[in-house]
XYZ file of C-alpha atoms in Angstrom:
515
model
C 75.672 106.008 100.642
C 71.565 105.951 101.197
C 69.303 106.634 98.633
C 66.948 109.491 99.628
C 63.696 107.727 100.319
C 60.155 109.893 100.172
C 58.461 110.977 103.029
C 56.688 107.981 104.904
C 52.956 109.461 104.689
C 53.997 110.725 100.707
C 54.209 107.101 99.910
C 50.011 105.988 98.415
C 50.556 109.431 96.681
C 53.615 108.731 94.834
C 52.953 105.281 94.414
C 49.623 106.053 93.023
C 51.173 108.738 90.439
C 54.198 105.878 89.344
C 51.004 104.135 88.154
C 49.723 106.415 86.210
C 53.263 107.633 85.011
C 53.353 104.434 83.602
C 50.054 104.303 81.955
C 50.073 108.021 80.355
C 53.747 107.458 79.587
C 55.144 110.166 81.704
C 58.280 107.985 81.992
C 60.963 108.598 79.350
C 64.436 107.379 78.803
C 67.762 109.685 78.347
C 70.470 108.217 76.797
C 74.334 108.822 77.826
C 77.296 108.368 75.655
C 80.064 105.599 75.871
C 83.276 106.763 74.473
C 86.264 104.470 73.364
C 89.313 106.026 75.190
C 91.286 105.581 72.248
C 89.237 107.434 69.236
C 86.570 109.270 71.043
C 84.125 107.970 69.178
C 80.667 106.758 70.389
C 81.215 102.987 70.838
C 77.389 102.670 72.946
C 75.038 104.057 75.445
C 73.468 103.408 78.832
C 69.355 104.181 78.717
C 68.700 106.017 81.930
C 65.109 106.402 83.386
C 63.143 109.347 84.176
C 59.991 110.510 85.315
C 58.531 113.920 84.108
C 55.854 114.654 86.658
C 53.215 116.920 85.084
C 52.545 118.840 88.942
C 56.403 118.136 89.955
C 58.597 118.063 87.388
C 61.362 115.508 86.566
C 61.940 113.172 89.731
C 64.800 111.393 90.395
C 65.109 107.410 89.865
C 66.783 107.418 93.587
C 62.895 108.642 94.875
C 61.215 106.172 92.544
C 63.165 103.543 91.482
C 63.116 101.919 95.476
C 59.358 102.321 95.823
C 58.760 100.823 92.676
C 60.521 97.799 93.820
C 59.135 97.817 96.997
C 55.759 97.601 94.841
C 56.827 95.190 92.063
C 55.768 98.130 89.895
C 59.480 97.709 88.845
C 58.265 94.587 86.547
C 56.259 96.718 84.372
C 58.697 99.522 84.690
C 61.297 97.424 83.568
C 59.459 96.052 80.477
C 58.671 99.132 79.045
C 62.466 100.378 79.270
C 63.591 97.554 77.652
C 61.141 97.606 75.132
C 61.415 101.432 74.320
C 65.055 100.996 74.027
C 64.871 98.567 71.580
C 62.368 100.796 70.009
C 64.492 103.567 69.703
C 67.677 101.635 68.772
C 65.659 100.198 65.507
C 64.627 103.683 64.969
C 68.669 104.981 65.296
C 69.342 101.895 62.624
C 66.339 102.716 60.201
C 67.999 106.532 60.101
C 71.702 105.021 59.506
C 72.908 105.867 62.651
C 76.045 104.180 64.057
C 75.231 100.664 65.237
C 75.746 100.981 69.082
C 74.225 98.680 71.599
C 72.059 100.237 73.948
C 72.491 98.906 77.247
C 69.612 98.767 80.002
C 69.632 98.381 83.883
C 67.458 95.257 84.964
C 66.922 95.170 88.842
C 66.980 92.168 90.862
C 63.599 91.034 90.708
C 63.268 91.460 87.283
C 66.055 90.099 86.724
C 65.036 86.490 88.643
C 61.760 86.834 87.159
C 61.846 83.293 85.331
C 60.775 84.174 81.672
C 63.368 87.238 81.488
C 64.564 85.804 78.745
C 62.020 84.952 76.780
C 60.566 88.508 77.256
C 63.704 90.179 75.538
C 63.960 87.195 72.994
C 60.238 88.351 71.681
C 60.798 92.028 72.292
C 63.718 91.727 69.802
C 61.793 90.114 67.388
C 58.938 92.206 67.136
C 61.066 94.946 66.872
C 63.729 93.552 64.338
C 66.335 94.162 66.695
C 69.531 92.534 66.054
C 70.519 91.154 69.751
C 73.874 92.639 69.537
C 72.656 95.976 69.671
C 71.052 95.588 73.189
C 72.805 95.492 76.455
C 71.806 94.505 79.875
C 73.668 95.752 82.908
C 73.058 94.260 86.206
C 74.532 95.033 89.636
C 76.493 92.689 91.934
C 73.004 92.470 93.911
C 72.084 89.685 91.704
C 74.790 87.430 93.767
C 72.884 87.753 96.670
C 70.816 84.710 96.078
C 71.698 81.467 94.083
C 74.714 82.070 92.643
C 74.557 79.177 90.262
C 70.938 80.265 88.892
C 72.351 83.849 88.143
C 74.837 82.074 86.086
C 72.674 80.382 84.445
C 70.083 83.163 83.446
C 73.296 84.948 82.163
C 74.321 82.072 80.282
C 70.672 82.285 78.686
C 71.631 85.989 77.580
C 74.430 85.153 76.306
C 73.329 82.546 74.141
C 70.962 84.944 72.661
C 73.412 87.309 71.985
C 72.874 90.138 74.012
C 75.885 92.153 75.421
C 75.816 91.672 79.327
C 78.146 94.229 81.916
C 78.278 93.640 85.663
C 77.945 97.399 87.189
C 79.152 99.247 89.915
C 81.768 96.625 90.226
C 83.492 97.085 93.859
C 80.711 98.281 95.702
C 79.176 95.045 96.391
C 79.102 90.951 96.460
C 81.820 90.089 94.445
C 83.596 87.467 95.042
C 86.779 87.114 92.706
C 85.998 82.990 93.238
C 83.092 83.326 91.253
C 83.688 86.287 88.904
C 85.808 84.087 86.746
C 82.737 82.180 85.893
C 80.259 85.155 85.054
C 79.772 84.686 81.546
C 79.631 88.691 80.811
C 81.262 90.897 78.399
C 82.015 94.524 80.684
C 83.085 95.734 84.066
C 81.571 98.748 84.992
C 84.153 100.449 87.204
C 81.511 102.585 90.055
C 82.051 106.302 89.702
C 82.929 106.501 93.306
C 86.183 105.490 92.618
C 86.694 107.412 89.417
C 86.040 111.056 90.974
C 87.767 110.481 94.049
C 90.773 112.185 95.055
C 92.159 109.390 97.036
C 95.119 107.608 95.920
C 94.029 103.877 97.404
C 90.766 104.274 95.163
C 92.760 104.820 92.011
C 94.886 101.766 93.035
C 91.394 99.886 92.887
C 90.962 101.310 89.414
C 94.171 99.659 88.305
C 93.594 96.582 90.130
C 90.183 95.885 88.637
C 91.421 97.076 85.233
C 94.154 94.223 85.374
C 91.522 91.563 86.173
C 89.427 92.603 83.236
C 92.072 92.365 81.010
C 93.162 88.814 82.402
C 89.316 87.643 81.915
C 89.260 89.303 78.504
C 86.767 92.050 79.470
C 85.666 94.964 78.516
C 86.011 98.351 80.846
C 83.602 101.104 81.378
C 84.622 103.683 83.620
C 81.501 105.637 85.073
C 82.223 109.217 86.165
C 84.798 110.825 83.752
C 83.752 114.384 84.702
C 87.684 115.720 83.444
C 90.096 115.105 80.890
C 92.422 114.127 83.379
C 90.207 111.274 84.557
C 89.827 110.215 80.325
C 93.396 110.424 80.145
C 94.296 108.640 83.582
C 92.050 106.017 82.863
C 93.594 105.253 79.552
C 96.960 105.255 80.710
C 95.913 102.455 83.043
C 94.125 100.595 80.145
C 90.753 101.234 80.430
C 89.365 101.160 76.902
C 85.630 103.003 77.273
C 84.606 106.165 79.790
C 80.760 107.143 80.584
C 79.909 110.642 82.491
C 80.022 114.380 81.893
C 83.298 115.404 80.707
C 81.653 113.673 77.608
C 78.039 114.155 77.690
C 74.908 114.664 80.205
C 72.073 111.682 79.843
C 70.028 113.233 76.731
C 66.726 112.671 75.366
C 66.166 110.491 72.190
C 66.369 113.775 70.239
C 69.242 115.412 71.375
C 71.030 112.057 71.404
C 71.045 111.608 67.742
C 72.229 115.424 66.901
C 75.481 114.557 69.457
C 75.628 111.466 67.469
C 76.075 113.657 64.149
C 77.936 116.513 65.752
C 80.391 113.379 66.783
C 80.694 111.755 62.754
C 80.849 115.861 61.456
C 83.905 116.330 63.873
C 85.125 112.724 62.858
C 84.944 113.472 59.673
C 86.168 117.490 59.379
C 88.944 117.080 62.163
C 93.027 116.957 60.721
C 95.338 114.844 62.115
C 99.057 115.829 61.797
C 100.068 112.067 61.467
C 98.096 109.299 59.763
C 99.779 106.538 62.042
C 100.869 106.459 65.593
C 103.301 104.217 67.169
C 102.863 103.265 70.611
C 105.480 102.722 72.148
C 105.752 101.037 76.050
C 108.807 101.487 78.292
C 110.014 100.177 81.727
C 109.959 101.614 84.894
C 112.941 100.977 86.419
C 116.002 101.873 84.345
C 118.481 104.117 85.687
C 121.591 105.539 83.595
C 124.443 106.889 85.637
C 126.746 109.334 83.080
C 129.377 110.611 84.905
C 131.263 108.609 88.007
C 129.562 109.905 91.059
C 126.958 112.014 89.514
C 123.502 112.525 89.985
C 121.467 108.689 88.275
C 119.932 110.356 85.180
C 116.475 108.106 84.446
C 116.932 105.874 81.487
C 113.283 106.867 80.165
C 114.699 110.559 79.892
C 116.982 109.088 77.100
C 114.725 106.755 75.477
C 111.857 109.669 75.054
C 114.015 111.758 73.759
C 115.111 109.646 71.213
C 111.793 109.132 70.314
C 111.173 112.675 70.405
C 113.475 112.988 67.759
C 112.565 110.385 65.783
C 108.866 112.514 65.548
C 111.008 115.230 64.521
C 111.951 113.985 62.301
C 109.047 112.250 60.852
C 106.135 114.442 61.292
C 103.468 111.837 59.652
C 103.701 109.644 62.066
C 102.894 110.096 65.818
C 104.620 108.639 69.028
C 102.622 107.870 71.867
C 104.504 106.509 75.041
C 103.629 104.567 77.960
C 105.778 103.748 81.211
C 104.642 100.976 83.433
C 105.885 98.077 85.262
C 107.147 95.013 82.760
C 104.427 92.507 83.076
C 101.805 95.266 82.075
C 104.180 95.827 79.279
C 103.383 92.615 77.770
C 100.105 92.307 78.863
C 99.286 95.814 76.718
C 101.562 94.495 73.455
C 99.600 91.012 73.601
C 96.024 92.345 73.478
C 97.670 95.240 71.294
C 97.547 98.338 72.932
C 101.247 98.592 72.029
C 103.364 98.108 69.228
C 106.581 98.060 70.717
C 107.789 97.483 74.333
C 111.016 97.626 76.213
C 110.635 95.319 79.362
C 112.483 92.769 81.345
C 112.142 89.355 81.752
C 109.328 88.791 79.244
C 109.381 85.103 78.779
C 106.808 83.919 75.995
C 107.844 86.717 73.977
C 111.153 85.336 73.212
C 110.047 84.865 69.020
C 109.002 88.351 69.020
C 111.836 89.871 70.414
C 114.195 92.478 68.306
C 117.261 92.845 70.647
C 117.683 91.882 74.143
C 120.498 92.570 77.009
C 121.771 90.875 79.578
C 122.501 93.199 82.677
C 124.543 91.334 85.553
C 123.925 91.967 89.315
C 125.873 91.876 92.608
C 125.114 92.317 96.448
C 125.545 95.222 97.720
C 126.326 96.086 101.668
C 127.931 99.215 103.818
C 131.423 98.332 104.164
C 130.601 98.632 107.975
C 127.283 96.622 107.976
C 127.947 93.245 110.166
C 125.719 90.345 109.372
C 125.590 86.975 110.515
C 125.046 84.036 108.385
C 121.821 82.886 110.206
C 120.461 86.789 110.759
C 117.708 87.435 109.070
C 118.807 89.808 105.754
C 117.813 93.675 105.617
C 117.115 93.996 101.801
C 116.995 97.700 100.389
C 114.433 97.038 97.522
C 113.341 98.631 94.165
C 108.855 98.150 94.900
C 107.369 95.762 93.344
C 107.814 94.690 89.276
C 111.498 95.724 89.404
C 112.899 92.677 88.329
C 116.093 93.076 90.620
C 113.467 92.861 93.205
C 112.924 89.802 92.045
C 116.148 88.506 91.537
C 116.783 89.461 94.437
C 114.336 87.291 96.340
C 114.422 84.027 94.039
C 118.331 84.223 95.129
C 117.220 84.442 99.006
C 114.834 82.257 99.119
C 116.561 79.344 97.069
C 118.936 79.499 100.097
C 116.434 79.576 102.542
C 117.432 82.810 103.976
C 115.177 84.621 105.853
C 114.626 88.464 105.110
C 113.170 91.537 105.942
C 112.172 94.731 103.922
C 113.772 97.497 105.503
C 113.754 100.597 102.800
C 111.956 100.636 99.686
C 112.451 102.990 96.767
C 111.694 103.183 92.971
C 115.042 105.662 93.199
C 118.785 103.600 92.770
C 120.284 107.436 94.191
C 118.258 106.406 96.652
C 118.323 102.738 97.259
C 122.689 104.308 97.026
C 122.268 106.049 99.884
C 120.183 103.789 101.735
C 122.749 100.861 101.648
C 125.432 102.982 102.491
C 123.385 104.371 105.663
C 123.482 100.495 106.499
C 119.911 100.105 106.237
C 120.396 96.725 104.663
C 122.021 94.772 101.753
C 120.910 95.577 98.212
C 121.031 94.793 94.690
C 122.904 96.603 92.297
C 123.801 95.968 88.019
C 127.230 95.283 88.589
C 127.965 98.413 85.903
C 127.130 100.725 89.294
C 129.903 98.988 90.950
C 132.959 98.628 87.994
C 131.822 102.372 87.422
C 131.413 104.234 90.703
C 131.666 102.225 93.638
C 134.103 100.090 93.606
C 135.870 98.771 96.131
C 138.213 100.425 97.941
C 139.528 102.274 101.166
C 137.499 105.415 100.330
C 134.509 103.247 98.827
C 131.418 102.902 101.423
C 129.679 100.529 99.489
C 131.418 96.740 99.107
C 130.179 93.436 96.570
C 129.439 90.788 98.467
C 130.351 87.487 96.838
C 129.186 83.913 96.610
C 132.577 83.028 98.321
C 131.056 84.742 101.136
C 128.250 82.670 101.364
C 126.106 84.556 99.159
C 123.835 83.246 96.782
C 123.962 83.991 92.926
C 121.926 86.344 91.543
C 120.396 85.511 88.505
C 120.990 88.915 85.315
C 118.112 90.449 83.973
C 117.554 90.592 80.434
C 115.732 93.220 78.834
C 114.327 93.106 75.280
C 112.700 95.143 72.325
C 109.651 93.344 71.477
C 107.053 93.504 68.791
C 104.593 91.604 67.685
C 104.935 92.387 64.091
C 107.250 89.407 61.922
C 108.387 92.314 59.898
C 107.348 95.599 60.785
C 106.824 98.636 58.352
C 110.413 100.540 57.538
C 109.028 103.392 59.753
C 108.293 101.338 62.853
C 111.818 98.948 62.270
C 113.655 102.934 62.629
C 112.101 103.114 65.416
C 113.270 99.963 66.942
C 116.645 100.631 65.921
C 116.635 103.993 67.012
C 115.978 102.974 70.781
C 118.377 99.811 69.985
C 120.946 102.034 69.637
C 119.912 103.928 72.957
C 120.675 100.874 75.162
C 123.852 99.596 72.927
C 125.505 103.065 74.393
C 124.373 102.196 78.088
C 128.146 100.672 79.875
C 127.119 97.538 81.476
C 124.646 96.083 79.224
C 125.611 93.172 77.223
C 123.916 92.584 73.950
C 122.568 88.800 74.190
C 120.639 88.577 70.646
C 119.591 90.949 67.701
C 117.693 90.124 64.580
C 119.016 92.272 62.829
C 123.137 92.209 62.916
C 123.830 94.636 60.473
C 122.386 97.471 62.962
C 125.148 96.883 65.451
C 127.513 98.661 63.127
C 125.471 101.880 63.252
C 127.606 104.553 66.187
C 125.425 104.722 69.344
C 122.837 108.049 69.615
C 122.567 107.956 73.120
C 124.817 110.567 75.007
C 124.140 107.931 77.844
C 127.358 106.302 78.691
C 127.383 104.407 82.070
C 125.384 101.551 83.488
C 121.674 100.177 83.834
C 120.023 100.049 87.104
């Protein structure tokens, strides 16, 4: 996307009135809201330029902003937003307002201007600003040059403790080589990809909102204009949103009264429950009932146990995430979660409750003819099923060749798929001891390391918290979706903490096996 640029022979004119702007302060800043995902409070703000033209009215930073730095009028420019930002954020403090950081775009050139630093360092002490409450936010422009300087100005920033985001992150020279070195604190995810429609742009969300978390950053989403975009975002782990499902830019003035409308709510709104448990489950789990019935997803079961459990203690509250294993444990260990059910969590092993072993077998059409050197047609759960993975490991320690043919987060599916003869799959062996055994009318058959088949490794699955020795509240909870797997056929208890709990009758109506 362009920026609109002014009209050619417009340029002295407009050029000539920026000056002035600047010296009869006709520039102001607006201030927008960032919101934590999780509390909807006010957790900072971004200080947005504008120009109130006394012939023309407010013009937009895309007409002015580009000619100023075509004119190095963007040094000057720059100054004065950071130091009327800091201005107002000591005012804010002086009044006892919540002590946000204020965060400030610096261009390119100003940003490689070579006593950047030093500028801020004095503007911050003639104010009595403490640095923590100022934020710069640069955009991936700033790469352009020498990388290695830009890391060192940042550096520089960070030692004097100001808060530093990278912007509009996607949309230009980042290079995941060197991103790992950026001494910064945020990713600002560009609103392009927040309002789209487009599935592939939400993937991008996701993607960069893993590698934040992996570097230990901080997300900003730009663009929440819904609450479906505040709540998709914070299923995916983004922790702060920025746009106009929350709040316009405002002036100084209006800034402050949303600040107090946002403490009076705070402080007059009733919650039904004082704590909430969040609780993260799999993706994958399947729970067969009835021999030859429709798979009934295991989630349904473990929801509704935890459904009941609210029931039946309204003071608490029970939030629930699904996602793939590994994000599991990546959400409990920078504690998003309290309690996760996932597979194959190694490193968690101390902090596990309960965990299952679930066995697996090869599954082919009984017609399906395969040589021992073909190449093998796998029927796959996608990826982060860990009989995908099993699956693989078991191939490739053989050094069999394969080939995805069908791919489906459905085992009725993947079912109906093998016995098509698309290709082999994997199955918990429950499926087969409960459904499809083998036999004259069977279409599915195990294939068996006799065969020439390699072993498949089980999958465990655990409970897992990070609490030693959780509340009674949160241990009924645990035992409540204990007892939920202890009633799936096919799962074999491996370890549990607490013994006694095995005595207590399963609550699951669930009866068959695991997939």
């Amino acid at each position: 996307m362009t920026r609109p640029q002014p009209n050619r022979a417009c340029r002295p004119v407009l050029e000539n009135d920026l000056r002035v702007a600047l010296e009869e302060q006709q520039l102001e800043l607006h201030y927008q809201p960032q919101i934590d995902l999780e509390t909807e409070q006010i957790v900072g703000a971004e200080a947005l330029l504008r120009w109130n033209h006394p012939d023309k009215g407010m013009i937009s930073p895309a007409e002015f902003i580009p000619l100023a730095e075509e004119t190095a009028l963007i040094i000057p420019i720059g100054r004065w937003v950071i130091e009327e930002a800091c201005r107002q954020a000591k005012l804010w403090q002086d009044e006892g307002q919540p002590p946000i950081p204020i965060a400030v775009n610096v261009s390119v050139i100003q940003f490689h201007q070579h006593d950047l630093v030093e500028q801020i360092r004095k503007i911050l002490e003639d104010v009595n600003l403490p640095p923590e409450r100022l934020g710069i936010e640069i955009t991936e422009s700033v790469f352009a040059e020498d990388i290695e300087q830009t890391i060192d100005i940042l550096n520089a920033f960070k030692n004097l403790g100001v808060e530093i985001a990278l912007d509009d992150f996607g949309t230009g020279y980042s290079s995941l080589s060197y991103l790992t070195k950026l001494p910064i604190d945020k990713l600002k995810i560009d609103q392009a990809f927040v309002r789209s429609t487009e599935r592939d742009n939400w993937s991008i969300v996701r993607a960069v909102v893993q590698l934040s978390r992996s570097l230990g950053l901080k997300i900003v989403a730009e663009g929440v204009e819904t609450l479906e975009h505040a709540q998709r975002l914070h299923g995916l782990g983004c922790q702060i949103g920025q746009g106009f499902h929350y709040s316009q830019p405002l002036s100084s003035d209006d800034f402050k009264h949303y600040q107090e409308s946002m403490k009076l709510t705070s402080s007059t709104s009733v919650r039904p429950a004082a704590v909430t448990f969040r609780l993260g489950l799999p993706i994958f789990y399947v729970v067969t009932r009835v021999p030859g019935s429709e798979p009934v997803n295991c989630i349904e079961s473990l929801q509704t146990s935890a459904l009941h459990f609210w029931k039946k203690h309204p003071e608490i509250d029970v939030s629930i995430r699904c996602d793939e294993s590994d994000l599991l444990v990546e959400a409990l260990l920078l504690g998003e979660l309290d309690v996760i059910i996932a597979a194959a969590a190694w490193g968690l092993e101390e902090h596990a409750r309960q965990t299952w072993s679930i066995e697996l077998m090869w599954v082919a059409a009984r017609e399906l003819d395969l040589a021992s050197d073909e190449s093998v047609p796998l029927v796959l759960h996608p990826e982060g099923s860990p009989y995908r993975t099993r699956a693989l490991e078991a191939l490739n320690s053989q050094g069999r060749s394969w080939r995805e043919t069908y791919q489906s987060p459905l085992p009725r599916m993947l079912q109906i798929a093998i016995s098509s003869g698309l290709g082999v799959g994997v199955l918990p062996l429950s499926a087969l001891n409960i459904g499809y055994k083998e036999s004259a009318e069977s279409s599915l058959i195990p294939l068996s390391e006799a065969a020439g088949w390699p072993k498949l490794g089980s999958v465990e699955v655990g409970i897992y918290c990070l609490v030693a020795d959780p509340n009674p509240l949160l241990a009924e909870l645990i035992e409540t979706l204990s007892r939920v797997i202890d009633g799936l056929e096919g799962v074999n208890a491996v370890n549990r903490r607490d013994p006694s709990a095995a005595e207590h009758p399963s609550d699951s109506a669930a009866t068959s096996g695991f997939e």
